[in-house]
Tab-separated table of C-alpha atoms and ligand atoms in Angstrom:
chain	number	residue	atom	x	y	z
A	1	UNK	CA	55.204	20.155	-66.022
A	2	UNK	CA	58.363	21.721	-64.762
A	3	UNK	CA	60.435	23.036	-67.655
A	4	UNK	CA	63.925	21.702	-68.276
A	5	UNK	CA	64.972	24.591	-70.479
A	6	UNK	CA	66.966	27.617	-69.374
A	7	UNK	CA	68.425	27.796	-65.880
A	8	UNK	CA	67.653	30.972	-64.025
A	9	UNK	CA	69.759	30.764	-60.899
A	10	UNK	CA	68.012	32.465	-57.967
A	11	UNK	CA	71.188	32.233	-55.867
A	12	UNK	CA	73.600	33.727	-58.403
A	13	UNK	CA	75.400	36.807	-57.142
A	14	UNK	CA	75.315	38.458	-60.540
A	15	UNK	CA	71.839	38.054	-61.872
A	16	UNK	CA	71.325	39.698	-65.179
A	17	UNK	CA	68.560	38.615	-67.445
A	18	UNK	CA	69.468	39.358	-71.036
A	19	UNK	CA	66.166	38.640	-72.620
A	20	UNK	CA	62.998	39.093	-70.603
A	21	UNK	CA	60.956	38.145	-73.676
A	22	UNK	CA	62.542	34.716	-73.577
A	23	UNK	CA	61.235	34.167	-70.054
A	24	UNK	CA	57.798	34.811	-71.411
A	25	UNK	CA	58.140	32.453	-74.345
A	26	UNK	CA	59.910	29.621	-72.549
A	27	UNK	CA	58.292	29.663	-69.169
A	28	UNK	CA	54.836	31.020	-69.811
A	29	UNK	CA	55.172	34.289	-67.935
A	30	UNK	CA	52.479	36.553	-69.395
A	31	UNK	CA	53.373	40.048	-70.595
A	32	UNK	CA	52.092	42.708	-68.190
A	33	UNK	CA	50.174	44.315	-71.085
A	34	UNK	CA	47.577	41.552	-70.832
A	35	UNK	CA	46.334	43.014	-67.522
A	36	UNK	CA	47.604	46.589	-67.504
A	37	UNK	CA	44.246	48.145	-68.391
A	38	UNK	CA	42.697	46.508	-65.313
A	39	UNK	CA	45.283	47.773	-62.815
A	40	UNK	CA	43.788	50.681	-60.852
A	41	UNK	CA	46.117	53.696	-60.606
A	42	UNK	CA	49.132	51.707	-61.839
A	43	UNK	CA	52.534	52.554	-60.394
A	44	UNK	CA	55.202	53.984	-62.675
A	45	UNK	CA	56.922	50.558	-62.689
A	46	UNK	CA	53.782	48.921	-64.035
A	47	UNK	CA	53.189	51.532	-66.734
A	48	UNK	CA	56.754	51.895	-67.928
A	49	UNK	CA	57.755	48.267	-68.123
A	50	UNK	CA	59.906	47.532	-65.073
A	51	UNK	CA	57.160	45.131	-64.047
A	52	UNK	CA	57.258	43.193	-67.284
A	53	UNK	CA	55.216	40.095	-66.645
A	54	UNK	CA	52.914	38.116	-64.423
A	55	UNK	CA	51.164	34.832	-63.815
A	56	UNK	CA	47.463	34.908	-62.970
A	57	UNK	CA	47.615	38.520	-61.802
A	58	UNK	CA	44.147	38.907	-63.351
A	59	UNK	CA	42.775	36.802	-60.502
A	60	UNK	CA	44.182	39.252	-57.975
A	61	UNK	CA	42.827	42.240	-59.902
A	62	UNK	CA	39.384	40.614	-59.869
A	63	UNK	CA	39.550	40.148	-56.109
A	64	UNK	CA	40.672	43.769	-55.796
A	65	UNK	CA	37.812	45.016	-57.955
A	66	UNK	CA	35.240	42.954	-56.046
A	67	UNK	CA	36.774	43.846	-52.677
A	68	UNK	CA	37.310	40.173	-51.927
A	69	UNK	CA	40.155	39.137	-49.614
A	70	UNK	CA	43.546	38.350	-51.108
A	71	UNK	CA	47.103	38.086	-49.881
A	72	UNK	CA	50.334	39.685	-51.075
A	73	UNK	CA	53.159	37.419	-49.977
A	74	UNK	CA	56.832	38.035	-50.548
A	75	UNK	CA	60.216	37.565	-48.927
A	76	UNK	CA	63.373	39.558	-48.463
A	77	UNK	CA	66.949	38.412	-48.284
A	78	UNK	CA	68.407	40.181	-45.238
A	79	UNK	CA	71.790	41.119	-46.648
A	80	UNK	CA	73.431	44.362	-47.603
A	81	UNK	CA	72.064	47.845	-47.965
A	82	UNK	CA	68.509	48.671	-48.971
A	83	UNK	CA	68.908	50.437	-52.318
A	84	UNK	CA	66.776	51.841	-55.127
A	85	UNK	CA	66.397	48.374	-56.664
A	86	UNK	CA	64.660	47.267	-53.471
A	87	UNK	CA	62.481	50.364	-53.385
A	88	UNK	CA	60.650	49.196	-56.477
A	89	UNK	CA	59.378	46.050	-54.743
A	90	UNK	CA	58.646	47.956	-51.526
A	91	UNK	CA	56.440	50.416	-53.427
A	92	UNK	CA	54.524	47.485	-54.902
A	93	UNK	CA	53.978	45.907	-51.513
A	94	UNK	CA	52.615	49.201	-50.221
A	95	UNK	CA	50.469	49.615	-53.336
A	96	UNK	CA	48.928	46.166	-52.882
A	97	UNK	CA	48.338	46.758	-49.175
A	98	UNK	CA	46.600	50.042	-49.989
A	99	UNK	CA	44.474	48.175	-52.540
A	100	UNK	CA	43.196	45.671	-50.020
A	101	UNK	CA	45.871	42.994	-49.704
A	102	UNK	CA	46.684	41.349	-46.453
A	103	UNK	CA	50.497	41.470	-46.423
A	104	UNK	CA	52.679	38.501	-45.523
A	105	UNK	CA	56.271	39.655	-45.415
A	106	UNK	CA	58.923	37.063	-44.764
A	107	UNK	CA	62.510	37.608	-43.696
A	108	UNK	CA	64.421	34.819	-45.424
A	109	UNK	CA	66.902	34.471	-42.576
A	110	UNK	CA	67.117	30.682	-42.890
A	111	UNK	CA	67.861	31.034	-46.596
A	112	UNK	CA	70.492	33.706	-45.841
A	113	UNK	CA	72.019	31.420	-43.211
A	114	UNK	CA	71.999	28.360	-45.483
A	115	UNK	CA	73.121	29.904	-48.742
A	116	UNK	CA	75.121	32.995	-47.736
A	117	UNK	CA	76.514	32.202	-44.310
A	118	UNK	CA	74.725	35.108	-42.652
A	119	UNK	CA	74.107	34.473	-38.942
A	120	UNK	CA	70.514	34.651	-37.726
A	121	UNK	CA	71.464	37.552	-35.484
A	122	UNK	CA	73.013	39.530	-38.332
A	123	UNK	CA	70.061	38.710	-40.599
A	124	UNK	CA	67.637	39.985	-38.000
A	125	UNK	CA	69.521	43.234	-37.573
A	126	UNK	CA	69.659	43.862	-41.337
A	127	UNK	CA	65.979	42.983	-41.740
A	128	UNK	CA	64.908	45.515	-39.141
A	129	UNK	CA	67.437	48.315	-39.704
A	130	UNK	CA	67.617	48.193	-43.460
A	131	UNK	CA	64.403	46.633	-44.705
A	132	UNK	CA	61.577	47.157	-42.240
A	133	UNK	CA	62.470	50.782	-41.466
A	134	UNK	CA	62.518	51.638	-45.157
A	135	UNK	CA	59.270	49.783	-45.829
A	136	UNK	CA	57.563	51.740	-43.073
A	137	UNK	CA	58.986	55.019	-44.348
A	138	UNK	CA	57.696	54.110	-47.823
A	139	UNK	CA	54.202	53.608	-46.431
A	140	UNK	CA	53.820	50.063	-45.098
A	141	UNK	CA	51.215	49.912	-42.323
A	142	UNK	CA	51.135	47.478	-39.383
A	143	UNK	CA	47.445	46.790	-39.913
A	144	UNK	CA	46.930	43.807	-42.225
A	145	UNK	CA	50.613	43.034	-42.157
A	146	UNK	CA	52.154	39.798	-40.935
A	147	UNK	CA	55.919	40.330	-40.794
A	148	UNK	CA	57.831	37.197	-39.818
A	149	UNK	CA	61.157	35.399	-39.836
A	150	UNK	CA	61.631	31.968	-41.406
A	151	UNK	CA	63.482	31.003	-38.232
A	152	UNK	CA	60.581	31.932	-35.956
A	153	UNK	CA	57.220	31.886	-37.678
A	154	UNK	CA	54.842	32.751	-34.888
A	155	UNK	CA	54.377	32.861	-31.140
A	156	UNK	CA	51.051	31.132	-31.771
A	157	UNK	CA	51.995	27.443	-31.563
A	158	UNK	CA	49.176	26.265	-33.822
A	159	UNK	CA	50.246	28.634	-36.570
A	160	UNK	CA	53.930	27.892	-36.169
A	161	UNK	CA	53.272	24.149	-36.266
A	162	UNK	CA	51.164	24.472	-39.403
A	163	UNK	CA	53.918	26.410	-41.194
A	164	UNK	CA	56.770	24.061	-40.245
A	165	UNK	CA	54.582	21.029	-40.966
A	166	UNK	CA	54.036	22.388	-44.467
A	167	UNK	CA	57.793	22.903	-44.978
A	168	UNK	CA	58.247	19.223	-44.148
A	169	UNK	CA	55.396	18.012	-46.319
A	170	UNK	CA	56.517	19.926	-49.424
A	171	UNK	CA	59.532	17.665	-49.846
A	172	UNK	CA	57.214	14.753	-50.623
A	173	UNK	CA	55.684	16.530	-53.619
A	174	UNK	CA	58.677	16.762	-55.915
A	175	UNK	CA	61.430	14.460	-57.134
A	176	UNK	CA	65.110	15.175	-56.962
A	177	UNK	CA	65.467	15.144	-60.742
A	178	UNK	CA	62.675	17.674	-61.102
A	179	UNK	CA	64.515	19.883	-58.672
A	180	UNK	CA	67.841	19.655	-60.481
A	181	UNK	CA	66.019	20.342	-63.753
A	182	UNK	CA	64.770	23.597	-62.266
A	183	UNK	CA	67.804	24.688	-60.245
A	184	UNK	CA	70.866	22.925	-61.593
A	185	UNK	CA	73.329	21.887	-58.919
A	186	UNK	CA	71.819	21.788	-55.443
A	187	UNK	CA	73.171	21.695	-51.925
A	188	UNK	CA	71.338	20.572	-48.767
A	189	UNK	CA	71.121	24.249	-47.780
A	190	UNK	CA	69.518	25.226	-51.075
A	191	UNK	CA	67.073	22.326	-50.879
A	192	UNK	CA	65.958	23.409	-47.391
A	193	UNK	CA	65.609	26.995	-48.599
A	194	UNK	CA	63.462	25.879	-51.510
A	195	UNK	CA	60.984	24.011	-49.316
A	196	UNK	CA	60.905	26.850	-46.848
A	197	UNK	CA	60.126	29.295	-49.638
A	198	UNK	CA	57.428	27.039	-51.100
A	199	UNK	CA	55.823	26.942	-47.646
A	200	UNK	CA	56.210	30.723	-47.317
A	201	UNK	CA	54.181	31.136	-50.472
A	202	UNK	CA	51.538	28.481	-49.766
A	203	UNK	CA	50.977	28.758	-46.009
A	204	UNK	CA	48.708	31.822	-46.088
A	205	UNK	CA	46.080	29.459	-47.558
A	206	UNK	CA	46.234	26.987	-44.676
A	207	UNK	CA	43.202	26.823	-42.375
A	208	UNK	CA	45.353	28.105	-39.481
A	209	UNK	CA	46.028	31.289	-41.483
A	210	UNK	CA	43.589	32.773	-44.050
A	211	UNK	CA	42.195	29.603	-45.608
A	212	UNK	CA	41.957	29.164	-49.378
A	213	UNK	CA	42.274	32.512	-51.150
A	214	UNK	CA	44.172	34.208	-54.004
A	215	UNK	CA	47.810	35.015	-53.208
A	216	UNK	CA	50.148	37.146	-55.295
A	217	UNK	CA	53.922	37.027	-55.013
A	218	UNK	CA	55.753	40.079	-56.411
A	219	UNK	CA	59.357	39.132	-57.181
A	220	UNK	CA	62.424	39.860	-59.279
A	221	UNK	CA	62.690	37.787	-62.445
A	222	UNK	CA	65.379	35.570	-60.883
A	223	UNK	CA	62.818	34.109	-58.482
A	224	UNK	CA	60.693	32.536	-61.200
A	225	UNK	CA	62.118	29.021	-60.672
A	226	UNK	CA	60.663	29.116	-57.136
A	227	UNK	CA	57.309	30.318	-58.419
A	228	UNK	CA	57.084	27.601	-61.070
A	229	UNK	CA	57.998	24.899	-58.600
A	230	UNK	CA	55.574	26.243	-56.004
A	231	UNK	CA	52.706	26.284	-58.477
A	232	UNK	CA	53.420	22.662	-59.395
A	233	UNK	CA	53.670	21.606	-55.773
A	234	UNK	CA	50.435	23.459	-54.979
A	235	UNK	CA	48.569	21.379	-57.529
A	236	UNK	CA	49.972	18.120	-56.107
A	237	UNK	CA	48.700	18.605	-52.575
A	238	UNK	CA	45.639	16.438	-52.123
A	239	UNK	CA	45.621	17.321	-48.397
A	240	UNK	CA	44.920	21.006	-49.089
A	241	UNK	CA	42.996	22.805	-51.733
A	242	UNK	CA	45.464	25.490	-52.800
A	243	UNK	CA	44.837	28.082	-55.481
A	244	UNK	CA	48.083	28.259	-57.494
A	245	UNK	CA	49.819	31.455	-56.399
A	246	UNK	CA	49.907	34.400	-58.806
A	247	UNK	CA	53.101	36.346	-59.367
A	248	UNK	CA	54.374	39.600	-60.822
A	249	UNK	CA	57.894	39.927	-62.211
A	250	UNK	CA	60.267	42.863	-62.129
A	251	UNK	CA	63.276	43.545	-64.241
A	252	UNK	CA	66.454	44.558	-62.482
A	253	UNK	CA	67.124	48.235	-62.076
A	254	UNK	CA	70.425	48.997	-63.821
A	255	UNK	CA	73.351	49.906	-61.584
A	256	UNK	CA	74.953	53.344	-61.784
A	257	UNK	CA	77.748	52.155	-63.995
A	258	UNK	CA	75.448	50.044	-66.147
A	259	UNK	CA	75.341	46.341	-65.270
A	260	UNK	CA	73.625	45.386	-62.057
A	261	UNK	CA	72.677	47.374	-58.991
A	262	UNK	CA	74.440	45.203	-56.454
A	263	UNK	CA	74.680	45.498	-52.682
A	264	UNK	CA	78.272	44.312	-52.893
A	265	UNK	CA	79.399	47.361	-54.896
A	266	UNK	CA	78.607	50.735	-53.255
A	267	UNK	CA	79.376	52.614	-56.465
A	268	UNK	CA	76.711	50.632	-58.303
A	269	UNK	CA	73.787	51.650	-56.119
A	270	UNK	CA	72.064	54.488	-54.329
A	271	UNK	CA	71.144	53.277	-50.855
A	272	UNK	CA	68.112	54.817	-49.220
A	273	UNK	CA	70.390	55.689	-46.315
A	274	UNK	CA	72.959	57.435	-48.542
A	275	UNK	CA	73.484	61.003	-47.509
A	276	UNK	CA	71.560	63.096	-50.100
A	277	UNK	CA	74.676	65.073	-51.033
A	278	UNK	CA	76.702	61.883	-51.503
A	279	UNK	CA	73.946	60.407	-53.658
A	280	UNK	CA	73.926	63.512	-55.800
A	281	UNK	CA	77.672	63.262	-56.190
A	282	UNK	CA	77.439	59.562	-57.138
A	283	UNK	CA	75.045	60.453	-59.954
A	284	UNK	CA	77.070	63.373	-61.265
A	285	UNK	CA	80.311	61.455	-61.149
A	286	UNK	CA	79.500	57.790	-61.783
A	287	UNK	CA	76.152	57.407	-63.548
A	288	UNK	CA	76.901	55.939	-66.957
A	289	UNK	CA	76.120	58.472	-69.641
A	290	UNK	CA	74.731	57.894	-73.101
A	291	UNK	CA	75.844	61.357	-74.144
A	292	UNK	CA	78.345	62.256	-76.845
A	293	UNK	CA	82.092	62.322	-76.156
A	294	UNK	CA	82.278	66.068	-76.583
A	295	UNK	CA	79.702	68.840	-76.373
A	296	UNK	CA	80.062	69.319	-80.095
A	297	UNK	CA	79.438	65.688	-80.877
A	298	UNK	CA	76.535	65.605	-78.432
A	299	UNK	CA	74.890	68.634	-80.004
A	300	UNK	CA	75.191	66.939	-83.374
A	301	UNK	CA	74.095	63.365	-82.550
A	302	UNK	CA	72.263	63.667	-79.250
A	303	UNK	CA	72.283	61.216	-76.332
A	304	UNK	CA	71.420	57.540	-76.293
A	305	UNK	CA	68.595	56.963	-73.816
A	306	UNK	CA	68.865	53.170	-74.072
A	307	UNK	CA	72.166	53.055	-72.204
A	308	UNK	CA	71.982	56.284	-70.204
A	309	UNK	CA	71.559	55.334	-66.554
A	310	UNK	CA	70.312	58.762	-65.411
A	311	UNK	CA	67.693	58.702	-68.142
A	312	UNK	CA	66.681	55.165	-67.141
A	313	UNK	CA	66.318	56.161	-63.495
A	314	UNK	CA	64.155	59.120	-64.349
A	315	UNK	CA	62.065	57.033	-66.721
A	316	UNK	CA	61.657	54.057	-64.418
A	317	UNK	CA	61.395	55.760	-61.062
A	318	UNK	CA	61.601	59.504	-60.636
A	319	UNK	CA	59.602	61.203	-63.388
A	320	UNK	CA	56.035	59.857	-63.454
A	321	UNK	CA	54.720	62.724	-65.590
A	322	UNK	CA	54.514	61.418	-69.183
A	323	UNK	CA	54.660	64.853	-70.793
A	324	UNK	CA	57.721	65.944	-68.844
A	325	UNK	CA	59.362	62.619	-69.603
A	326	UNK	CA	58.725	62.995	-73.300
A	327	UNK	CA	60.209	66.470	-73.298
A	328	UNK	CA	63.336	65.186	-71.549
A	329	UNK	CA	63.618	62.454	-74.138
A	330	UNK	CA	63.182	64.823	-77.061
A	331	UNK	CA	65.663	67.320	-75.662
A	332	UNK	CA	68.239	64.711	-74.832
A	333	UNK	CA	68.089	62.661	-78.024
A	334	UNK	CA	68.180	65.795	-80.161
A	335	UNK	CA	71.277	67.064	-78.357
A	336	UNK	CA	69.567	70.178	-76.941
A	337	UNK	CA	70.010	68.822	-73.444
A	338	UNK	CA	73.509	67.910	-72.311
A	339	UNK	CA	74.396	64.907	-70.238
A	340	UNK	CA	75.295	67.093	-67.246
A	341	UNK	CA	71.895	68.795	-67.447
A	342	UNK	CA	70.102	65.467	-67.563
A	343	UNK	CA	72.083	64.261	-64.554
A	344	UNK	CA	71.224	67.432	-62.708
A	345	UNK	CA	67.485	66.773	-63.116
A	346	UNK	CA	67.853	63.311	-61.641
A	347	UNK	CA	70.280	64.404	-58.933
A	348	UNK	CA	67.880	67.102	-57.710
A	349	UNK	CA	64.930	64.726	-57.622
A	350	UNK	CA	66.978	62.115	-55.852
A	351	UNK	CA	68.275	64.579	-53.301
A	352	UNK	CA	64.813	65.768	-52.388
A	353	UNK	CA	63.447	62.212	-52.267
A	354	UNK	CA	66.269	61.075	-49.984
A	355	UNK	CA	66.000	63.979	-47.584
A	356	UNK	CA	62.276	63.544	-47.059
A	357	UNK	CA	62.585	59.754	-46.985
A	358	UNK	CA	65.263	59.908	-44.333
A	359	UNK	CA	63.101	62.062	-42.111
A	360	UNK	CA	60.298	59.532	-42.539
A	361	UNK	CA	62.789	56.775	-41.686
A	362	UNK	CA	63.636	58.381	-38.366
A	363	UNK	CA	59.950	58.640	-37.518
A	364	UNK	CA	59.500	55.008	-38.577
A	365	UNK	CA	61.743	53.848	-35.704
A	366	UNK	CA	58.862	54.338	-33.304
A	367	UNK	CA	56.650	52.100	-35.450
A	368	UNK	CA	58.941	49.067	-35.708
A	369	UNK	CA	57.622	47.414	-32.537
A	370	UNK	CA	54.086	47.381	-33.985
A	371	UNK	CA	55.248	44.983	-36.694
A	372	UNK	CA	56.926	42.444	-34.413
B	401	LIG	N1	64.448	33.740	-52.116
B	401	LIG	C1	64.034	35.115	-51.948
B	401	LIG	C2	65.234	36.037	-52.281
B	401	LIG	O1	66.299	35.567	-52.525
B	401	LIG	C3	63.518	35.398	-50.572
B	401	LIG	C4	62.220	34.682	-50.243
B	401	LIG	C5	62.031	33.795	-49.230
B	401	LIG	C6	60.949	34.829	-50.883
B	401	LIG	N2	60.732	33.408	-49.162
B	401	LIG	C7	60.047	34.008	-50.160
B	401	LIG	C8	60.498	35.566	-51.969
B	401	LIG	C9	58.698	33.913	-50.544
B	401	LIG	C10	59.161	35.464	-52.343
B	401	LIG	C11	58.273	34.634	-51.615
B	401	LIG	O2	65.099	37.230	-52.295
């Protein structure tokens, strides 16, 4: 049954989940630890806790291990700049593609139009310039990748019809009070977006696409209401024999000043198109520090890694080597390493990542057409 408990609002502009453990207890998201040992060559996000939970991911790992077909399906909201928070999900998509997934990547341009007033034209431009280019530069390949727009599913009429038919049919599988229990206050635009997203997630299993097979949906924690609803709707379709979609859940990467990394505040994020020198400057100047108020105090009490944004970025993204990470932690918490020195480590890594990424991004321009 659909839970009536806490409301996670997938359309909120300031999503901040205070207690990820609560999502596990209340909604039945499983801790990632239950499958971690079975994940081949896990990404840093999987090992260090940014990916904190899942539903049925074991089924996907089985398919992976047995080299059976499976789909990775997810969607992107075409608004704002592509920043480090988005990179996390992009790396996962690439990881799953490299491990055998057929990729279905949806541009949620109808959702952006309905819930954020973004024109289809603007959404398309952002999707290609910001998202697709960065995905390609991060390793996404055109082979085994179906990149599409909610507003224009496919040039193949049979496929397009099957997708839009499913959007229409989903509305029959849920009551209005179930929907308000999941989402709170709704608008016609949100309702349309919900059914479109449910169809996004379920349509790979239609006979016109892959047929019945395991599908995993990697998302940010705020998207769980959609996943829960989709899994319920999947089980109510007598017309199709859907496997309930699996999901993996990411925490939000903290913004530079603490709080959220938000596209609406340029000083909260590092965009992948930020000039490397500017990015370095943003870290040195704005990244929230857990260091002492004076050098003397810092030497005595050390830094607080829990709140230090530079530390968090190294830990969650830029320093995969466990031994180096431990040394940084020891040095910083003991006060041997100063806040400025910690920032410098991150700033250098970031600068070199951004310069090579931006070269890859320029090369990626030639590849875009292969995805359309
Ligand atoms: N609602 C998602 C967001 O706000 C975008 C989205 C659309 C999506 N369709 C999807 C996500 C299917 C996962 C699966 O980012």
